[in-house]
CSV table of C-alpha atoms in Angstrom, one decimal:
chain,number,residue,atom,x,y,z
E,295,UNK,CA,0.1,0.2,-0.3
E,296,UNK,CA,1.6,3.3,-0.9
E,297,UNK,CA,2.1,5.7,2.5
E,298,UNK,CA,-0.8,3.8,4.3
E,299,UNK,CA,-1.9,4.7,7.1
E,300,UNK,CA,-1.0,8.6,6.3
E,301,UNK,CA,-3.0,7.9,2.9
E,302,UNK,CA,-6.5,6.7,5.5
E,303,UNK,CA,-6.4,10.0,6.9
E,304,UNK,CA,-6.4,11.6,4.1
E,305,UNK,CA,-9.5,9.8,2.5
E,306,UNK,CA,-11.0,9.9,5.5
E,307,UNK,CA,-10.2,13.7,6.4
E,308,UNK,CA,-10.4,15.2,3.1
E,309,UNK,CA,-9.5,18.4,4.5
E,310,UNK,CA,-5.9,17.1,5.0
E,311,UNK,CA,-5.2,16.0,1.2
E,312,UNK,CA,-2.1,17.8,-0.4
E,313,UNK,CA,-0.6,18.4,3.0
E,314,UNK,CA,2.2,17.0,4.7
E,315,UNK,CA,0.3,14.8,7.1
E,316,UNK,CA,2.3,12.9,9.7
E,317,UNK,CA,1.2,9.6,11.3
E,318,UNK,CA,2.1,10.0,14.4
E,319,UNK,CA,2.8,11.6,18.1
E,320,UNK,CA,4.5,15.5,17.4
E,321,UNK,CA,5.3,16.3,21.0
E,322,UNK,CA,9.2,15.7,21.7
E,323,UNK,CA,8.9,11.8,22.6
E,324,UNK,CA,7.1,11.1,19.1
E,325,UNK,CA,7.2,8.8,16.3
E,326,UNK,CA,6.4,9.1,13.1
E,327,UNK,CA,4.9,5.9,12.0
E,328,UNK,CA,4.1,6.9,8.2
E,329,UNK,CA,4.1,9.7,6.1
E,330,UNK,CA,2.2,11.2,3.4
E,331,UNK,CA,4.1,11.2,-0.1
E,332,UNK,CA,3.8,15.5,0.3
E,333,UNK,CA,5.9,15.1,3.4
E,334,UNK,CA,8.0,12.5,1.7
E,335,UNK,CA,9.8,15.1,-0.5
E,336,UNK,CA,10.6,17.1,3.0
E,337,UNK,CA,12.3,14.2,4.6
E,338,UNK,CA,10.6,12.9,6.3
E,339,UNK,CA,10.5,9.4,6.4
E,340,UNK,CA,8.5,6.5,8.7
E,341,UNK,CA,10.1,5.6,12.5
E,342,UNK,CA,11.9,9.5,12.4
E,343,UNK,CA,11.7,10.8,16.4
E,344,UNK,CA,9.0,14.2,15.4
E,345,UNK,CA,11.2,16.9,16.7
E,346,UNK,CA,13.2,16.5,13.1
E,347,UNK,CA,10.3,15.8,10.6
E,348,UNK,CA,8.7,19.2,12.3
E,349,UNK,CA,12.5,20.9,12.1
E,350,UNK,CA,12.6,19.4,8.3
E,351,UNK,CA,8.2,20.5,7.9
E,352,UNK,CA,7.5,23.0,10.4
E,353,UNK,CA,3.6,23.0,8.0
E,354,UNK,CA,3.8,19.1,8.9
E,355,UNK,CA,0.1,18.3,10.6
E,356,UNK,CA,0.4,14.9,12.7
E,357,UNK,CA,-2.5,13.4,12.6
E,358,UNK,CA,-3.6,10.0,16.1
E,359,UNK,CA,-3.0,6.7,14.5
E,360,UNK,CA,-5.9,4.4,14.4
E,361,UNK,CA,-4.6,1.0,14.4
E,362,UNK,CA,-8.2,-0.7,14.5
E,363,UNK,CA,-9.1,1.5,11.0
E,364,UNK,CA,-6.1,0.2,9.2
E,365,UNK,CA,-6.4,-3.2,10.8
E,366,UNK,CA,-9.4,-3.5,8.9
E,367,UNK,CA,-8.9,-1.9,5.6
E,368,UNK,CA,-5.9,-4.7,5.8
E,369,UNK,CA,-8.3,-8.0,6.6
E,370,UNK,CA,-10.2,-6.2,2.6
E,371,UNK,CA,-7.0,-6.0,1.2
E,372,UNK,CA,-6.1,-9.5,2.2
E,373,UNK,CA,-10.1,-10.8,1.4
E,374,UNK,CA,-9.2,-9.6,-2.1
E,375,UNK,CA,-5.4,-11.3,-2.2
E,376,UNK,CA,-7.4,-14.5,-0.8
E,377,UNK,CA,-9.9,-14.1,-4.6
E,378,UNK,CA,-6.1,-15.2,-6.7
E,379,UNK,CA,-4.6,-17.3,-4.1
E,380,UNK,CA,-4.3,-18.6,-0.9
E,381,UNK,CA,-0.3,-18.4,-0.9
E,382,UNK,CA,-0.4,-15.5,1.1
E,383,UNK,CA,2.4,-14.1,3.2
E,384,UNK,CA,1.9,-10.8,4.9
E,385,UNK,CA,4.4,-9.0,6.0
E,386,UNK,CA,2.8,-6.1,7.6
E,387,UNK,CA,-0.6,-4.2,7.9
E,388,UNK,CA,0.5,-2.5,4.2
E,389,UNK,CA,2.3,-4.8,2.0
E,390,UNK,CA,2.2,-8.7,1.7
E,391,UNK,CA,3.8,-11.7,-1.0
E,392,UNK,CA,1.5,-13.5,-3.2
E,393,UNK,CA,2.7,-16.9,-4.8
E,394,UNK,CA,0.7,-16.1,-8.0
E,395,UNK,CA,2.0,-19.5,-10.4
E,396,UNK,CA,-1.2,-22.0,-9.7
E,397,UNK,CA,-3.9,-19.0,-9.0
E,398,UNK,CA,-7.3,-19.7,-8.8
E,399,UNK,CA,-8.4,-17.4,-11.5
E,400,UNK,CA,-6.1,-19.3,-13.4
E,401,UNK,CA,-5.2,-16.6,-15.2
E,402,UNK,CA,-1.8,-17.2,-17.2
E,403,UNK,CA,0.2,-13.1,-16.2
E,404,UNK,CA,1.4,-12.2,-12.7
E,405,UNK,CA,1.0,-8.8,-14.1
E,406,UNK,CA,-2.2,-8.8,-15.4
E,407,UNK,CA,-3.4,-10.1,-12.1
E,408,UNK,CA,-1.5,-7.7,-9.8
E,409,UNK,CA,-3.0,-5.2,-12.1
E,410,UNK,CA,-6.3,-6.1,-11.3
E,411,UNK,CA,-5.8,-7.0,-7.7
E,412,UNK,CA,-4.9,-3.1,-7.2
E,413,UNK,CA,-8.2,-1.8,-9.0
E,414,UNK,CA,-9.8,-4.0,-6.6
E,415,UNK,CA,-8.2,-2.5,-3.9
E,416,UNK,CA,-9.2,1.5,-5.7
E,417,UNK,CA,-12.9,0.2,-5.9
E,418,UNK,CA,-13.0,-1.3,-2.7
E,419,UNK,CA,-11.0,1.0,-0.3
E,420,UNK,CA,-10.3,3.8,-2.0
E,421,UNK,CA,-6.6,3.1,-1.7
E,422,UNK,CA,-3.9,3.5,-3.7
E,423,UNK,CA,-1.3,0.4,-4.4
E,424,UNK,CA,2.2,-0.5,-6.1
E,425,UNK,CA,3.4,-3.9,-7.0
E,426,UNK,CA,6.6,-5.4,-7.9
E,427,UNK,CA,5.8,-8.8,-10.6
E,428,UNK,CA,8.7,-11.3,-10.6
E,429,UNK,CA,9.9,-14.8,-10.2
E,430,UNK,CA,10.9,-14.3,-6.4
E,431,UNK,CA,10.7,-12.5,-4.1
E,432,UNK,CA,13.6,-9.9,-3.4
E,433,UNK,CA,12.9,-9.3,-7.1
E,434,UNK,CA,9.3,-8.4,-6.2
E,435,UNK,CA,9.7,-6.3,-3.3
E,436,UNK,CA,12.4,-4.5,-5.2
E,437,UNK,CA,10.1,-3.5,-7.8
E,438,UNK,CA,6.9,-2.6,-5.8
E,439,UNK,CA,9.3,0.6,-4.7
E,440,UNK,CA,10.0,1.2,-8.6
E,441,UNK,CA,6.6,2.8,-9.8
E,442,UNK,CA,5.3,4.1,-6.7
E,443,UNK,CA,3.1,5.7,-5.6
E,444,UNK,CA,-0.2,3.3,-8.0
E,445,UNK,CA,1.9,1.5,-9.9
E,446,UNK,CA,3.9,-1.5,-10.5
E,447,UNK,CA,6.7,-2.7,-11.7
E,448,UNK,CA,7.8,-6.2,-13.6
E,449,UNK,CA,11.2,-7.9,-13.6
E,450,UNK,CA,11.4,-10.9,-16.2
E,451,UNK,CA,14.1,-13.7,-15.9
E,452,UNK,CA,15.7,-12.8,-18.7
E,453,UNK,CA,16.4,-9.2,-16.6
E,454,UNK,CA,16.9,-10.2,-13.1
E,455,UNK,CA,20.0,-9.7,-12.7
E,456,UNK,CA,20.8,-6.4,-15.0
E,457,UNK,CA,17.9,-4.9,-13.0
E,458,UNK,CA,20.0,-5.9,-10.3
E,459,UNK,CA,23.4,-5.1,-11.2
E,460,UNK,CA,22.8,-0.6,-11.2
E,461,UNK,CA,21.3,-1.2,-7.8
E,462,UNK,CA,22.5,0.8,-4.4
E,463,UNK,CA,22.6,-2.0,-1.8
E,464,UNK,CA,21.3,-0.4,0.6
E,465,UNK,CA,18.7,-0.3,-2.0
E,466,UNK,CA,18.7,-4.5,-1.4
E,467,UNK,CA,16.0,-6.4,1.0
E,468,UNK,CA,18.2,-7.6,3.7
E,469,UNK,CA,20.6,-4.6,3.7
E,470,UNK,CA,20.3,-2.1,6.1
E,471,UNK,CA,22.0,1.4,6.7
E,472,UNK,CA,24.9,-0.2,8.9
E,473,UNK,CA,25.6,-3.3,6.6
E,474,UNK,CA,25.6,-1.1,3.2
E,475,UNK,CA,28.0,1.4,5.3
E,476,UNK,CA,30.0,-1.9,6.3
E,477,UNK,CA,30.3,-2.9,2.1
E,478,UNK,CA,30.8,0.3,1.4
E,479,UNK,CA,33.9,0.5,3.4
E,480,UNK,CA,34.9,-3.4,1.7
E,481,UNK,CA,34.9,-1.3,-1.7
E,482,UNK,CA,30.8,-2.6,-3.0
E,483,UNK,CA,28.6,-0.1,-3.2
E,484,UNK,CA,26.3,-1.6,-6.2
E,485,UNK,CA,25.0,-4.7,-7.0
E,486,UNK,CA,27.7,-5.7,-9.4
E,487,UNK,CA,30.2,-4.9,-6.6
E,488,UNK,CA,28.2,-7.6,-4.4
E,489,UNK,CA,28.4,-9.8,-7.4
E,490,UNK,CA,31.7,-9.8,-8.1
E,491,UNK,CA,32.8,-11.3,-4.5
E,492,UNK,CA,33.3,-14.7,-3.9
E,493,UNK,CA,30.5,-16.5,-1.3
E,494,UNK,CA,33.7,-16.4,0.7
E,495,UNK,CA,34.9,-13.9,1.2
E,496,UNK,CA,30.9,-12.4,2.1
E,497,UNK,CA,31.0,-15.4,4.5
E,498,UNK,CA,33.9,-13.8,5.8
E,499,UNK,CA,32.5,-10.4,6.7
E,500,UNK,CA,29.2,-10.6,7.6
E,501,UNK,CA,29.1,-14.6,9.0
E,502,UNK,CA,25.8,-16.5,7.7
E,503,UNK,CA,24.2,-13.4,5.3
E,504,UNK,CA,26.7,-13.6,3.2
E,505,UNK,CA,25.1,-16.7,1.8
E,506,UNK,CA,22.0,-14.8,1.0
E,507,UNK,CA,24.1,-11.7,0.1
E,508,UNK,CA,26.2,-13.8,-2.4
E,509,UNK,CA,22.6,-14.9,-3.3
E,510,UNK,CA,21.0,-11.8,-4.4
E,511,UNK,CA,23.5,-9.9,-5.9
E,512,UNK,CA,23.0,-12.9,-8.5
E,513,UNK,CA,18.2,-12.1,-8.8
E,514,UNK,CA,18.3,-16.0,-6.8
E,515,UNK,CA,16.0,-16.1,-3.4
E,516,UNK,CA,14.6,-19.3,-3.5
E,517,UNK,CA,12.9,-18.7,-0.4
E,518,UNK,CA,9.3,-19.8,-0.9
E,519,UNK,CA,6.1,-17.2,-0.2
E,520,UNK,CA,5.4,-19.1,3.5
E,521,UNK,CA,1.4,-19.0,4.2
E,522,UNK,CA,1.2,-20.2,7.6
E,523,UNK,CA,4.2,-18.7,8.9
E,524,UNK,CA,4.7,-19.0,12.8
E,525,UNK,CA,4.8,-15.6,14.8
E,526,UNK,CA,7.7,-15.6,16.9
E,527,UNK,CA,6.8,-13.5,19.1
E,528,UNK,CA,4.3,-11.0,21.0
E,529,UNK,CA,5.5,-7.4,22.1
E,530,UNK,CA,4.0,-3.8,23.4
E,531,UNK,CA,6.6,-1.1,24.2
E,532,UNK,CA,5.8,3.0,24.9
E,533,UNK,CA,8.1,5.9,25.3
E,534,UNK,CA,7.3,7.8,27.3
E,535,UNK,CA,7.6,11.9,27.5
E,536,UNK,CA,10.1,12.0,30.7
E,537,UNK,CA,12.8,10.1,31.3
E,538,UNK,CA,11.9,7.6,34.6
E,539,UNK,CA,14.6,6.6,37.5
E,540,UNK,CA,12.6,5.9,40.5
E,541,UNK,CA,11.7,1.5,40.6
E,542,UNK,CA,7.4,2.5,40.5
E,543,UNK,CA,7.6,5.4,38.0
E,544,UNK,CA,9.2,2.2,35.8
E,545,UNK,CA,6.8,-0.5,36.6
E,546,UNK,CA,3.5,1.7,36.2
E,547,UNK,CA,4.8,2.8,33.0
E,548,UNK,CA,5.3,-0.6,32.5
E,549,UNK,CA,1.6,-1.8,33.3
E,550,UNK,CA,0.4,-0.8,30.5
E,551,UNK,CA,2.1,-3.0,27.4
E,552,UNK,CA,2.2,-5.7,29.9
E,553,UNK,CA,-1.9,-4.9,29.8
E,554,UNK,CA,-1.3,-4.7,26.2
E,555,UNK,CA,0.1,-8.3,25.7
E,556,UNK,CA,-1.9,-10.2,27.5
E,557,UNK,CA,-5.0,-9.0,26.0
E,558,UNK,CA,-3.6,-10.5,22.7
E,559,UNK,CA,-3.1,-13.6,24.4
E,560,UNK,CA,-6.5,-14.2,25.7
E,561,UNK,CA,-7.7,-12.9,22.6
E,562,UNK,CA,-6.1,-15.5,20.6
E,563,UNK,CA,-5.2,-18.3,23.0
E,564,UNK,CA,-1.0,-18.1,22.6
E,565,UNK,CA,1.0,-18.2,25.6
E,566,UNK,CA,4.8,-18.0,26.2
E,567,UNK,CA,7.8,-19.2,27.9
E,568,UNK,CA,10.2,-16.8,27.5
E,569,UNK,CA,9.4,-12.8,29.1
E,570,UNK,CA,11.7,-10.4,27.4
E,571,UNK,CA,12.1,-6.3,29.1
E,572,UNK,CA,13.4,-4.3,26.6
E,573,UNK,CA,14.7,-1.1,28.0
E,574,UNK,CA,15.9,2.0,26.5
E,575,UNK,CA,18.3,4.6,28.9
E,576,UNK,CA,17.9,8.9,27.9
E,577,UNK,CA,20.9,8.2,25.5
E,578,UNK,CA,19.3,5.7,23.8
E,579,UNK,CA,21.0,2.5,25.2
E,580,UNK,CA,19.8,-0.6,24.6
E,581,UNK,CA,19.7,-3.7,26.7
E,582,UNK,CA,17.2,-6.4,27.1
E,583,UNK,CA,16.7,-8.7,29.8
E,584,UNK,CA,15.2,-12.5,29.5
E,585,UNK,CA,13.6,-14.8,31.3
E,586,UNK,CA,12.7,-18.4,29.7
E,587,UNK,CA,11.2,-21.0,31.7
E,588,UNK,CA,10.2,-24.4,31.4
E,589,UNK,CA,6.3,-23.8,32.1
E,590,UNK,CA,4.7,-21.7,29.9
E,591,UNK,CA,3.1,-18.2,31.2
E,592,UNK,CA,-0.5,-18.7,31.5
E,593,UNK,CA,-1.8,-15.6,33.9
E,594,UNK,CA,-1.3,-12.1,33.9
E,595,UNK,CA,-0.2,-11.9,37.2
E,596,UNK,CA,2.7,-14.3,36.5
E,597,UNK,CA,4.1,-12.1,33.6
E,598,UNK,CA,3.5,-9.1,35.7
E,599,UNK,CA,5.4,-10.7,38.3
E,600,UNK,CA,9.0,-12.0,35.8
E,601,UNK,CA,8.4,-7.8,34.1
E,602,UNK,CA,9.0,-6.6,38.0
E,603,UNK,CA,11.9,-9.1,38.5
E,604,UNK,CA,13.4,-8.1,35.1
E,605,UNK,CA,13.1,-4.7,36.0
E,606,UNK,CA,14.5,-5.1,39.8
E,607,UNK,CA,17.2,-6.3,37.5
E,608,UNK,CA,18.4,-3.5,35.6
E,609,UNK,CA,18.8,-1.4,39.1
E,610,UNK,CA,20.3,0.4,39.8
E,611,UNK,CA,19.6,3.2,37.0
E,612,UNK,CA,23.3,5.3,35.9
E,613,UNK,CA,21.4,7.5,33.6
E,614,UNK,CA,17.6,7.9,33.0
E,615,UNK,CA,14.3,6.0,31.0
E,616,UNK,CA,12.8,6.7,28.0
E,617,UNK,CA,11.1,3.5,26.5
E,618,UNK,CA,10.6,0.0,27.7
E,619,UNK,CA,8.9,-2.8,25.9
E,620,UNK,CA,7.7,-6.3,27.1
E,621,UNK,CA,7.5,-9.2,24.6
E,622,UNK,CA,6.8,-12.6,25.0
E,623,UNK,CA,8.6,-15.8,23.0
E,624,UNK,CA,8.5,-19.7,23.0
E,625,UNK,CA,5.1,-19.7,22.3
E,626,UNK,CA,2.8,-22.2,22.1
E,627,UNK,CA,0.9,-23.0,18.7
E,628,UNK,CA,-2.2,-21.7,19.2
E,629,UNK,CA,-1.7,-19.8,16.1
E,630,UNK,CA,-0.8,-19.7,12.5
E,631,UNK,CA,0.5,-15.7,11.9
E,632,UNK,CA,2.8,-13.4,10.6
E,633,UNK,CA,2.5,-10.9,13.3
E,634,UNK,CA,4.0,-7.0,14.0
E,635,UNK,CA,4.9,-5.4,17.2
E,636,UNK,CA,2.4,-3.9,18.9
E,637,UNK,CA,3.1,-0.1,19.9
E,638,UNK,CA,0.8,2.1,22.3
E,639,UNK,CA,2.4,5.0,22.4
E,640,UNK,CA,4.0,7.1,19.5
């Protein structure tokens, strides 16, 4: 979907159309969850601090997120996908991979399927979507960004290698800013540069990820579309308006996260054995503390007790705390889903 959260707000609030919009919180500790294309022209991006976004675009309009609305629309879109194929791998509320090799419509053109799906999404939601069409997930993901917004791009097999060669490695899905910088230090700037490296060289410098980098530099990606990935964790976190330093304040600040996680557990039947506390300090240093039990956490008060003990373990504090989070992992198999991190605060 194109600037999904922001586009929903502009659709539902006509006065926002044509204006730079950020979904998130405008206060000092706020974070941009999504930015409209008008805002992106000023350099505003998701995950950017709200204060930075406002410096880049003083006219930026902040809108409080409405996640239930976004989830409902996501379900509508997923239903459209399901008319074409059961092989749907959600990546987030606004993105998914579809394997249409053997599709339910008996259509021979993946390009036409993408065009139809985008048209159906517009008819039902008045929102635009972009699509990448190719023979593997890596190329389809890259191609999906080439004609945004409201477009699609096709990379056929005979063009895969030529498509990858001139791209900056920072554009590759799976290569983040830190890894891209390391590659640049090694003289690797483009797909062609990456392809010139041996697998042994990439394994030496990037560990097991080197094997993936070796493959994608050759436009190869054997990962299947996984329609039923097991959820690996359930989490929630919150950023505080002011740094916290007192034990009771940290417990109070963490409580909404605990309730958020447990509400999800109750609704889905999922339980987990590992509880992880995430702490981000005022200077943005981040630590985690985990505890794994022999049995699943079955009650909210158990989760609260473990969280309290984990919080005790980070005291005494050398600096204030700006963010706390809690997650459950080592889950049972009550639900098969590709989930996302829950967030309470923006």
